[in-house]
Tab-separated table of C-alpha atoms and ligand atoms in Angstrom:
chain	number	residue	atom	x	y	z
I	1	MET	CA	-79.351	57.040	-23.875
I	2	GLU	CA	-83.105	56.485	-23.541
I	3	ASN	CA	-82.968	57.373	-19.893
I	4	LYS	CA	-80.322	60.076	-19.846
I	5	GLU	CA	-80.667	62.582	-17.028
I	6	ILE	CA	-82.616	65.752	-17.751
I	7	THR	CA	-81.794	68.458	-15.210
I	8	VAL	CA	-84.113	71.389	-14.488
I	9	THR	CA	-81.574	73.805	-15.923
I	10	SER	CA	-78.223	73.812	-17.660
I	11	PRO	CA	-75.933	76.843	-17.789
I	12	LEU	CA	-75.452	78.988	-20.870
I	13	LEU	CA	-71.724	78.553	-21.544
I	14	PRO	CA	-69.564	80.747	-23.804
I	15	SER	CA	-67.238	78.994	-26.254
I	16	LEU	CA	-63.871	78.094	-24.725
I	17	GLU	CA	-62.217	79.085	-27.977
I	18	ASP	CA	-63.413	82.666	-27.506
I	19	PHE	CA	-62.728	82.691	-23.767
I	20	ILE	CA	-59.089	81.596	-23.826
I	21	PRO	CA	-57.752	84.706	-25.663
I	22	MET	CA	-59.546	86.858	-23.093
I	23	LEU	CA	-57.894	84.911	-20.280
I	24	LYS	CA	-54.524	85.458	-21.980
I	25	ASP	CA	-55.296	89.167	-22.130
I	26	ILE	CA	-56.155	89.231	-18.402
I	27	TRP	CA	-52.875	87.412	-17.657
I	28	ASP	CA	-50.990	90.035	-19.714
I	29	ARG	CA	-52.663	92.956	-17.963
I	30	LYS	CA	-52.141	91.419	-14.509
I	31	TRP	CA	-55.232	93.322	-13.332
I	32	LEU	CA	-57.618	90.785	-11.848
I	33	THR	CA	-60.309	92.788	-10.074
I	34	ASN	CA	-61.190	96.313	-8.751
I	35	ASN	CA	-62.977	97.904	-11.709
I	36	GLY	CA	-60.699	96.456	-14.402
I	37	HIS	CA	-60.885	96.587	-18.185
I	38	TYR	CA	-63.502	93.840	-18.674
I	39	HIS	CA	-65.502	95.020	-15.646
I	40	LYS	CA	-65.890	98.457	-17.203
I	41	GLU	CA	-66.768	96.946	-20.580
I	42	LEU	CA	-69.381	94.619	-19.135
I	43	GLU	CA	-71.043	97.359	-17.063
I	44	LYS	CA	-71.386	99.465	-20.186
I	45	ALA	CA	-72.533	96.595	-22.405
I	46	LEU	CA	-75.134	95.368	-19.891
I	47	ALA	CA	-76.570	98.839	-19.298
I	48	GLU	CA	-76.938	99.235	-23.039
I	49	TYR	CA	-78.436	95.779	-23.603
I	50	LEU	CA	-80.890	96.138	-20.716
I	51	GLY	CA	-81.865	99.711	-21.585
I	52	VAL	CA	-80.858	101.307	-18.263
I	53	GLU	CA	-78.442	104.129	-17.496
I	54	TYR	CA	-76.942	103.281	-14.110
I	55	LEU	CA	-75.873	99.707	-13.437
I	56	SER	CA	-73.257	98.453	-10.971
I	57	LEU	CA	-71.834	94.944	-11.229
I	58	PHE	CA	-71.752	92.764	-8.124
I	59	THR	CA	-70.234	89.440	-7.197
I	60	ASN	CA	-73.631	87.726	-6.832
I	61	GLY	CA	-77.351	88.547	-6.781
I	62	THR	CA	-77.785	88.660	-2.995
I	63	LEU	CA	-75.330	91.451	-2.134
I	64	PRO	CA	-77.104	93.988	-4.405
I	65	LEU	CA	-80.295	93.370	-2.394
I	66	ILE	CA	-78.416	93.917	0.877
I	67	THR	CA	-76.617	96.958	-0.547
I	68	ALA	CA	-79.795	98.517	-1.969
I	69	LEU	CA	-81.346	98.571	1.513
I	70	GLN	CA	-78.070	100.050	2.877
I	71	ALA	CA	-77.772	102.657	0.138
I	72	MET	CA	-81.259	104.000	0.877
I	73	ARG	CA	-80.855	103.651	4.644
I	74	VAL	CA	-84.094	101.733	4.883
I	75	THR	CA	-85.246	101.303	8.493
I	76	GLY	CA	-87.925	99.428	10.440
I	77	GLU	CA	-90.163	97.163	8.376
I	78	VAL	CA	-89.958	96.065	4.756
I	79	ILE	CA	-92.994	94.619	2.984
I	80	THR	CA	-92.104	91.615	0.847
I	81	THR	CA	-93.319	88.306	-0.572
I	82	PRO	CA	-92.891	84.813	0.884
I	83	TYR	CA	-93.080	83.338	-2.646
I	84	SER	CA	-89.453	83.806	-3.715
I	85	PHE	CA	-85.943	82.492	-3.263
I	86	VAL	CA	-84.775	82.845	0.361
I	87	ALA	CA	-82.199	85.531	-0.512
I	88	THR	CA	-84.987	88.119	-0.872
I	89	THR	CA	-85.969	87.953	2.797
I	90	HIS	CA	-82.435	87.210	4.008
I	91	SER	CA	-81.294	90.577	2.623
I	92	ILE	CA	-83.848	92.302	4.867
I	93	TRP	CA	-82.710	90.299	7.905
I	94	TRP	CA	-79.022	91.068	7.209
I	95	ASN	CA	-79.851	94.778	7.473
I	96	GLY	CA	-81.413	94.272	10.893
I	97	LEU	CA	-84.857	95.018	9.455
I	98	LYS	CA	-88.163	93.249	9.931
I	99	PRO	CA	-89.681	91.493	6.907
I	100	VAL	CA	-93.460	91.726	6.640
I	101	PHE	CA	-94.989	89.119	4.339
I	102	VAL	CA	-97.890	89.943	2.042
I	103	ASP	CA	-99.831	87.366	0.009
I	104	VAL	CA	-99.425	86.929	-3.754
I	105	GLU	CA	-101.639	86.926	-6.850
I	106	GLU	CA	-102.750	83.456	-7.929
I	107	GLU	CA	-102.339	84.317	-11.606
I	108	THR	CA	-98.656	85.355	-11.518
I	109	GLY	CA	-97.201	84.488	-8.093
I	110	ASN	CA	-96.219	88.165	-7.681
I	111	ILE	CA	-97.014	90.213	-4.556
I	112	ASN	CA	-100.691	91.250	-4.514
I	113	PRO	CA	-100.731	95.072	-4.520
I	114	GLU	CA	-104.240	95.098	-3.053
I	115	LYS	CA	-102.880	93.415	0.093
I	116	ILE	CA	-100.001	95.848	0.635
I	117	GLU	CA	-101.795	98.750	2.324
I	118	ALA	CA	-103.155	96.612	5.157
I	119	ALA	CA	-99.579	95.567	5.997
I	120	ILE	CA	-98.206	99.127	6.249
I	121	THR	CA	-97.450	100.364	9.789
I	122	PRO	CA	-95.737	103.536	11.106
I	123	HIS	CA	-92.463	101.556	10.890
I	124	THR	CA	-92.771	100.598	7.208
I	125	THR	CA	-90.231	102.338	4.976
I	126	ALA	CA	-89.865	100.114	1.910
I	127	ILE	CA	-91.412	97.448	-0.323
I	128	MET	CA	-89.351	94.632	-1.830
I	129	PRO	CA	-91.388	92.862	-4.548
I	130	VAL	CA	-90.088	90.121	-6.867
I	131	HIS	CA	-90.871	89.720	-10.590
I	132	VAL	CA	-91.470	85.995	-10.072
I	133	TYR	CA	-90.570	83.792	-13.093
I	134	GLY	CA	-89.828	87.053	-14.919
I	135	THR	CA	-93.502	88.128	-15.039
I	136	PRO	CA	-93.589	91.882	-14.374
I	137	CYS	CA	-95.248	92.934	-11.095
I	138	ASN	CA	-98.105	95.418	-11.170
I	139	MET	CA	-95.501	98.204	-11.055
I	140	LYS	CA	-97.949	101.059	-11.575
I	141	ARG	CA	-100.145	100.110	-8.610
I	142	ILE	CA	-97.148	99.409	-6.344
I	143	GLN	CA	-95.690	102.845	-7.201
I	144	GLU	CA	-99.024	104.537	-6.422
I	145	ILE	CA	-99.073	102.954	-2.956
I	146	ALA	CA	-95.403	103.810	-2.346
I	147	ASP	CA	-96.066	107.426	-3.341
I	148	ILE	CA	-99.024	107.762	-0.982
I	149	TYR	CA	-97.113	106.395	2.020
I	150	GLY	CA	-93.636	107.684	1.122
I	151	LEU	CA	-92.076	104.231	0.754
I	152	LYS	CA	-88.999	103.135	-1.228
I	153	ILE	CA	-89.309	100.260	-3.710
I	154	ILE	CA	-86.529	97.767	-4.392
I	155	TYR	CA	-87.406	95.184	-7.022
I	156	ASP	CA	-85.741	91.799	-6.809
I	157	ALA	CA	-85.503	91.315	-10.587
I	158	ALA	CA	-83.299	88.199	-10.372
I	159	HIS	CA	-85.673	86.399	-12.775
I	160	ALA	CA	-86.329	89.348	-15.069
I	161	PHE	CA	-83.146	89.723	-17.146
I	162	GLY	CA	-84.117	91.442	-20.399
I	163	VAL	CA	-87.839	91.625	-19.543
I	164	LYS	CA	-89.614	94.669	-20.930
I	165	LYS	CA	-93.121	96.016	-20.643
I	166	ASP	CA	-94.408	98.231	-23.455
I	167	GLY	CA	-90.831	98.507	-24.698
I	168	VAL	CA	-89.452	99.714	-21.336
I	169	SER	CA	-87.182	97.614	-19.119
I	170	VAL	CA	-88.844	96.530	-15.864
I	171	LEU	CA	-85.546	97.573	-14.242
I	172	LYS	CA	-86.661	101.194	-14.648
I	173	ALA	CA	-89.433	100.732	-12.081
I	174	GLY	CA	-89.157	101.663	-8.404
I	175	ASP	CA	-86.079	103.173	-6.765
I	176	MET	CA	-83.707	100.297	-7.465
I	177	SER	CA	-83.699	96.822	-9.028
I	178	THR	CA	-81.349	93.898	-8.594
I	179	LEU	CA	-80.270	91.114	-10.958
I	180	SER	CA	-78.626	87.739	-10.366
I	181	PHE	CA	-76.191	86.271	-12.876
I	182	HIS	CA	-75.922	82.933	-11.097
I	183	ALA	CA	-75.153	79.905	-13.281
I	184	THR	CA	-78.802	78.781	-13.158
I	185	LYS	CA	-80.250	82.040	-14.510
I	186	VAL	CA	-81.149	83.068	-18.079
I	187	TYR	CA	-77.900	85.049	-18.290
I	188	ASN	CA	-74.933	84.036	-16.134
I	189	THR	CA	-71.425	85.132	-15.191
I	190	ILE	CA	-71.037	81.890	-13.123
I	191	GLU	CA	-71.696	83.911	-9.947
I	192	GLY	CA	-72.615	87.564	-10.353
I	193	GLY	CA	-75.268	90.214	-10.133
I	194	ALA	CA	-76.078	93.881	-10.546
I	195	LEU	CA	-77.795	96.799	-8.863
I	196	ILE	CA	-79.671	99.253	-11.045
I	197	CYS	CA	-80.528	102.794	-9.903
I	198	HIS	CA	-81.707	105.920	-11.690
I	199	ASP	CA	-79.154	108.688	-11.082
I	200	ALA	CA	-75.392	109.203	-11.163
I	201	ALA	CA	-75.049	110.251	-7.504
I	202	THR	CA	-76.744	107.067	-6.309
I	203	LYS	CA	-74.591	104.902	-8.582
I	204	LYS	CA	-71.506	106.567	-7.122
I	205	ARG	CA	-72.733	105.751	-3.625
I	206	ILE	CA	-73.442	102.124	-4.617
I	207	ASP	CA	-69.951	101.834	-6.100
I	208	TYR	CA	-68.466	103.028	-2.784
I	209	LEU	CA	-70.599	100.574	-0.852
I	210	LYS	CA	-69.546	97.553	-2.916
I	211	ASN	CA	-65.853	98.432	-2.383
I	212	PHE	CA	-65.638	98.806	1.430
I	213	GLY	CA	-66.690	102.460	1.145
I	214	PHE	CA	-63.398	103.490	-0.516
I	215	ALA	CA	-63.664	106.792	-2.405
I	216	GLY	CA	-59.887	107.114	-2.879
I	217	GLU	CA	-56.677	105.474	-1.752
I	218	THR	CA	-57.030	106.619	1.857
I	219	THR	CA	-60.633	107.800	2.012
I	220	VAL	CA	-63.425	105.604	3.334
I	221	VAL	CA	-66.744	107.438	3.078
I	222	ALA	CA	-69.128	104.760	4.339
I	223	PRO	CA	-69.133	101.299	5.940
I	224	GLY	CA	-69.188	99.308	2.725
I	225	ILE	CA	-68.899	95.648	1.905
I	226	ASN	CA	-66.800	93.757	-0.653
I	227	SER	CA	-68.856	92.713	-3.656
I	228	LYS	CA	-66.647	93.427	-6.637
I	229	MET	CA	-66.876	91.324	-9.787
I	230	ASP	CA	-63.504	90.029	-11.000
I	231	GLU	CA	-62.079	90.274	-14.515
I	232	ILE	CA	-62.488	86.585	-15.372
I	233	ARG	CA	-66.227	86.595	-14.717
I	234	ALA	CA	-66.636	89.955	-16.455
I	235	ALA	CA	-64.926	88.601	-19.603
I	236	TYR	CA	-67.072	85.434	-19.456
I	237	GLY	CA	-70.120	87.697	-19.061
I	238	LEU	CA	-69.241	89.713	-22.156
I	239	LEU	CA	-69.188	86.523	-24.224
I	240	ASN	CA	-72.472	85.263	-22.797
I	241	LEU	CA	-74.163	88.575	-23.488
I	242	LYS	CA	-73.579	87.995	-27.209
I	243	GLN	CA	-75.595	84.775	-27.162
I	244	VAL	CA	-78.325	85.627	-24.662
I	245	ASP	CA	-80.842	86.768	-27.296
I	246	SER	CA	-80.586	83.496	-29.176
I	247	ALA	CA	-80.855	81.616	-25.865
I	248	ILE	CA	-84.068	83.507	-25.028
I	249	ALA	CA	-85.445	82.728	-28.505
I	250	LYS	CA	-84.785	79.013	-27.925
I	251	ARG	CA	-86.447	79.198	-24.494
I	252	LYS	CA	-89.482	80.796	-26.122
I	253	SER	CA	-89.834	77.947	-28.585
I	254	ILE	CA	-89.517	75.405	-25.740
I	255	ALA	CA	-92.234	77.245	-23.785
I	256	GLU	CA	-94.458	77.135	-26.881
I	257	LYS	CA	-93.935	73.368	-27.236
I	258	TYR	CA	-94.797	72.782	-23.587
I	259	ARG	CA	-97.903	74.983	-23.830
I	260	GLU	CA	-99.136	73.226	-26.954
I	261	ALA	CA	-98.668	69.785	-25.376
I	262	LEU	CA	-100.227	70.712	-22.021
I	263	LYS	CA	-103.082	72.922	-23.163
I	264	ASP	CA	-105.799	70.283	-22.978
I	265	MET	CA	-104.473	68.459	-19.938
I	266	PRO	CA	-107.047	68.704	-17.122
I	267	GLY	CA	-105.731	69.932	-13.778
I	268	ILE	CA	-102.604	71.589	-15.156
I	269	ARG	CA	-102.259	75.345	-15.364
I	270	PHE	CA	-99.308	77.239	-16.840
I	271	LEU	CA	-98.368	80.867	-17.519
I	272	HIS	CA	-99.245	82.586	-20.790
I	273	ASP	CA	-97.455	85.445	-22.517
I	274	ILE	CA	-98.827	88.850	-21.594
I	275	GLU	CA	-99.512	91.339	-24.369
I	276	GLY	CA	-96.877	94.085	-24.512
I	277	VAL	CA	-94.364	92.101	-22.435
I	278	ARG	CA	-91.031	90.885	-23.773
I	279	HIS	CA	-90.695	87.688	-21.734
I	280	ASN	CA	-87.436	85.844	-21.060
I	281	TYR	CA	-88.899	82.359	-20.333
I	282	ALA	CA	-86.700	82.029	-17.257
I	283	TYR	CA	-88.789	79.116	-15.918
I	284	PHE	CA	-91.640	76.888	-17.009
I	285	PRO	CA	-93.792	76.451	-13.897
I	286	ILE	CA	-96.894	74.260	-13.992
I	287	PHE	CA	-99.524	74.346	-11.232
I	288	ILE	CA	-101.182	71.044	-10.458
I	289	ASP	CA	-104.734	70.823	-9.175
I	290	GLU	CA	-104.546	67.396	-7.590
I	291	ALA	CA	-108.327	66.825	-7.508
I	292	ILE	CA	-108.599	67.263	-11.295
I	293	TYR	CA	-105.196	65.990	-12.447
I	294	GLY	CA	-105.557	62.884	-10.283
I	295	MET	CA	-102.076	62.977	-8.819
I	296	SER	CA	-100.380	65.301	-6.346
I	297	ARG	CA	-97.578	67.669	-7.300
I	298	ASP	CA	-95.158	65.750	-5.086
I	299	ALA	CA	-96.176	62.424	-6.622
I	300	LEU	CA	-95.525	63.804	-10.123
I	301	TYR	CA	-92.212	65.278	-8.961
I	302	GLU	CA	-91.163	61.822	-7.670
I	303	LYS	CA	-92.529	60.039	-10.757
I	304	LEU	CA	-90.442	62.271	-13.050
I	305	LYS	CA	-87.380	61.426	-10.963
I	306	GLU	CA	-87.995	57.722	-11.643
I	307	TYR	CA	-87.559	58.612	-15.316
I	308	ASN	CA	-84.391	60.574	-14.526
I	309	ILE	CA	-86.139	63.920	-15.105
I	310	TYR	CA	-85.538	66.570	-12.459
I	311	GLY	CA	-88.103	69.328	-11.958
I	312	ARG	CA	-87.822	71.848	-9.117
I	313	ARG	CA	-90.486	73.039	-6.718
I	314	TYR	CA	-89.864	76.798	-7.025
I	315	PHE	CA	-91.060	78.109	-4.564
I	316	TYR	CA	-91.613	75.440	-1.997
I	317	PRO	CA	-91.332	75.641	0.944
I	318	LEU	CA	-92.367	79.287	1.318
I	319	ILE	CA	-89.758	81.590	2.899
I	320	SER	CA	-92.263	82.359	5.683
I	321	THR	CA	-92.106	78.729	6.854
I	322	PHE	CA	-88.336	78.693	7.542
I	323	SER	CA	-87.252	78.799	11.182
I	324	ALA	CA	-85.851	82.351	11.040
I	325	TYR	CA	-89.182	83.779	9.878
I	326	LYS	CA	-92.050	81.498	10.901
I	327	GLY	CA	-92.511	83.290	14.245
I	328	LEU	CA	-93.421	86.584	12.563
I	329	ASP	CA	-97.103	87.548	12.726
I	330	SER	CA	-97.180	88.046	8.950
I	331	ALA	CA	-95.837	84.503	8.438
I	332	ASN	CA	-99.070	83.002	9.747
I	333	PRO	CA	-100.391	80.732	6.958
I	334	ALA	CA	-103.850	82.320	7.416
I	335	ASN	CA	-102.266	85.570	6.148
I	336	LEU	CA	-100.813	83.865	3.062
I	337	PRO	CA	-103.408	81.458	1.630
I	338	VAL	CA	-102.614	82.019	-2.047
I	339	ALA	CA	-98.844	81.714	-1.542
I	340	HIS	CA	-99.397	78.414	0.298
I	341	LYS	CA	-101.654	77.162	-2.470
I	342	LEU	CA	-99.112	77.954	-5.197
I	343	ALA	CA	-96.224	76.503	-3.156
I	344	ASN	CA	-98.159	73.231	-2.902
I	345	GLN	CA	-99.113	73.154	-6.588
I	346	VAL	CA	-96.010	74.341	-8.410
I	347	LEU	CA	-93.483	72.300	-10.326
I	348	CYS	CA	-90.947	73.935	-12.649
I	349	LEU	CA	-90.263	71.693	-15.637
I	350	PRO	CA	-86.776	71.565	-17.197
I	351	MET	CA	-86.111	74.794	-19.112
I	352	PHE	CA	-82.817	75.767	-20.748
I	353	ALA	CA	-81.750	76.843	-24.216
I	354	ASN	CA	-80.360	73.452	-25.267
I	355	LEU	CA	-83.271	71.304	-24.137
I	356	ASN	CA	-84.030	69.247	-27.259
I	357	ASP	CA	-87.322	68.059	-28.736
I	358	ALA	CA	-86.785	64.425	-27.745
I	359	ASP	CA	-86.259	65.467	-24.122
I	360	ILE	CA	-89.350	67.671	-24.171
I	361	ASP	CA	-91.348	64.708	-25.538
I	362	ARG	CA	-90.044	62.470	-22.766
I	363	ILE	CA	-91.077	65.015	-20.117
I	364	ILE	CA	-94.525	65.549	-21.657
I	365	THR	CA	-95.145	61.810	-21.898
I	366	VAL	CA	-94.574	61.305	-18.182
I	367	VAL	CA	-96.766	64.292	-17.290
I	368	ALA	CA	-99.534	63.066	-19.634
I	369	ASN	CA	-99.438	59.408	-18.579
I	370	LYS	CA	-98.665	60.166	-14.921
I	371	GLY	CA	-95.951	57.548	-15.165
U	1	LIG	C1	-81.194	83.630	-7.673
U	1	LIG	C2	-82.006	84.575	-6.874
U	1	LIG	C3	-81.437	85.463	-5.933
U	1	LIG	C4	-80.019	85.362	-5.477
U	1	LIG	O1	-79.076	85.469	-6.428
U	1	LIG	P1	-77.618	84.843	-6.209
U	1	LIG	O2	-76.894	85.325	-7.410
U	1	LIG	O3	-77.764	83.354	-6.164
U	1	LIG	O4	-77.065	85.398	-4.937
U	1	LIG	C5	-82.251	86.390	-5.314
U	1	LIG	N1	-83.560	86.437	-5.567
U	1	LIG	C6	-84.163	85.602	-6.431
U	1	LIG	C7	-85.626	85.730	-6.671
U	1	LIG	C8	-83.410	84.613	-7.081
U	1	LIG	O5	-84.020	83.749	-7.914
């Protein structure tokens, strides 16, 4: 008991009691996928909850990124961040486009807007920023740059479920935004995702693209892919949507406990709430300054493991260091000093709605005593 395993995350699960009648209903309808009853309900419910008008469900959070680039016929080069999950850059590669990495802000880990212009070339057509850990990017500045150069913006908002700035969903920014509903995220449908756009014609086009391009029984209007969410996951998602607000409230109180315990610990930095932002507490990253803390990030990561506590180094290694990308000029570490610094300092502590006080105390004790 003393030493029970504490994982970095644990999925938000709906009650089986509520889920089973929905499964029975799906069995009765014998309609398992292709824009079924629960699919339609979940699309509507999510759009309403998130405060957006046009949302299309997907089978995961990677295909909406790939489809967004397709839907806008992005060409040439796409400016993006190396400080993210690999899927962000992979989606660019899968469209036959060239990713161009730009360094991040030390404060947030988000792409540094002041570094974007220097990376724009005659081939640049889009920017793909990420709201890392759910902290909103500097959306105003990124839009200004996009407007000057005529670039599209696709936000990877996989971490930003329910995040608002000044009462407005961050999903309203740019041309499109994507969400992931993977089991590890704040809100999950086991596997799942969504693509958010801002007009009905574009949503229609996205809905063709996620269903092979079918516009009718015998009409294929575009070379689409298959990324349809099935009825079982949509029903599961409807149940989870009902409890996501209470899950976010619990995450907030966990973040507050961590912050209180770590606030006077030399060499450890963490993120603070930003005024006017409705945060979702998707992660609890700490950044370790080895010279002051007296122990390296990796040593602490290993030490926690000895106590059966599993943190995660999100995001280490940087995407720009993987074999597919490290040959790019923009992947040169000299171009990305802040991203490298954060990747070497970061450790995400366990964060999920049901993390209890005793577990938090155990984690804090190891971090404080360095063993
Ligand atoms: C999780 C995640 C994705 C991919 O989502 P999947 O649902 O796992 O395909 C993309 N980008 C970021 C930043 C993520 O964290």
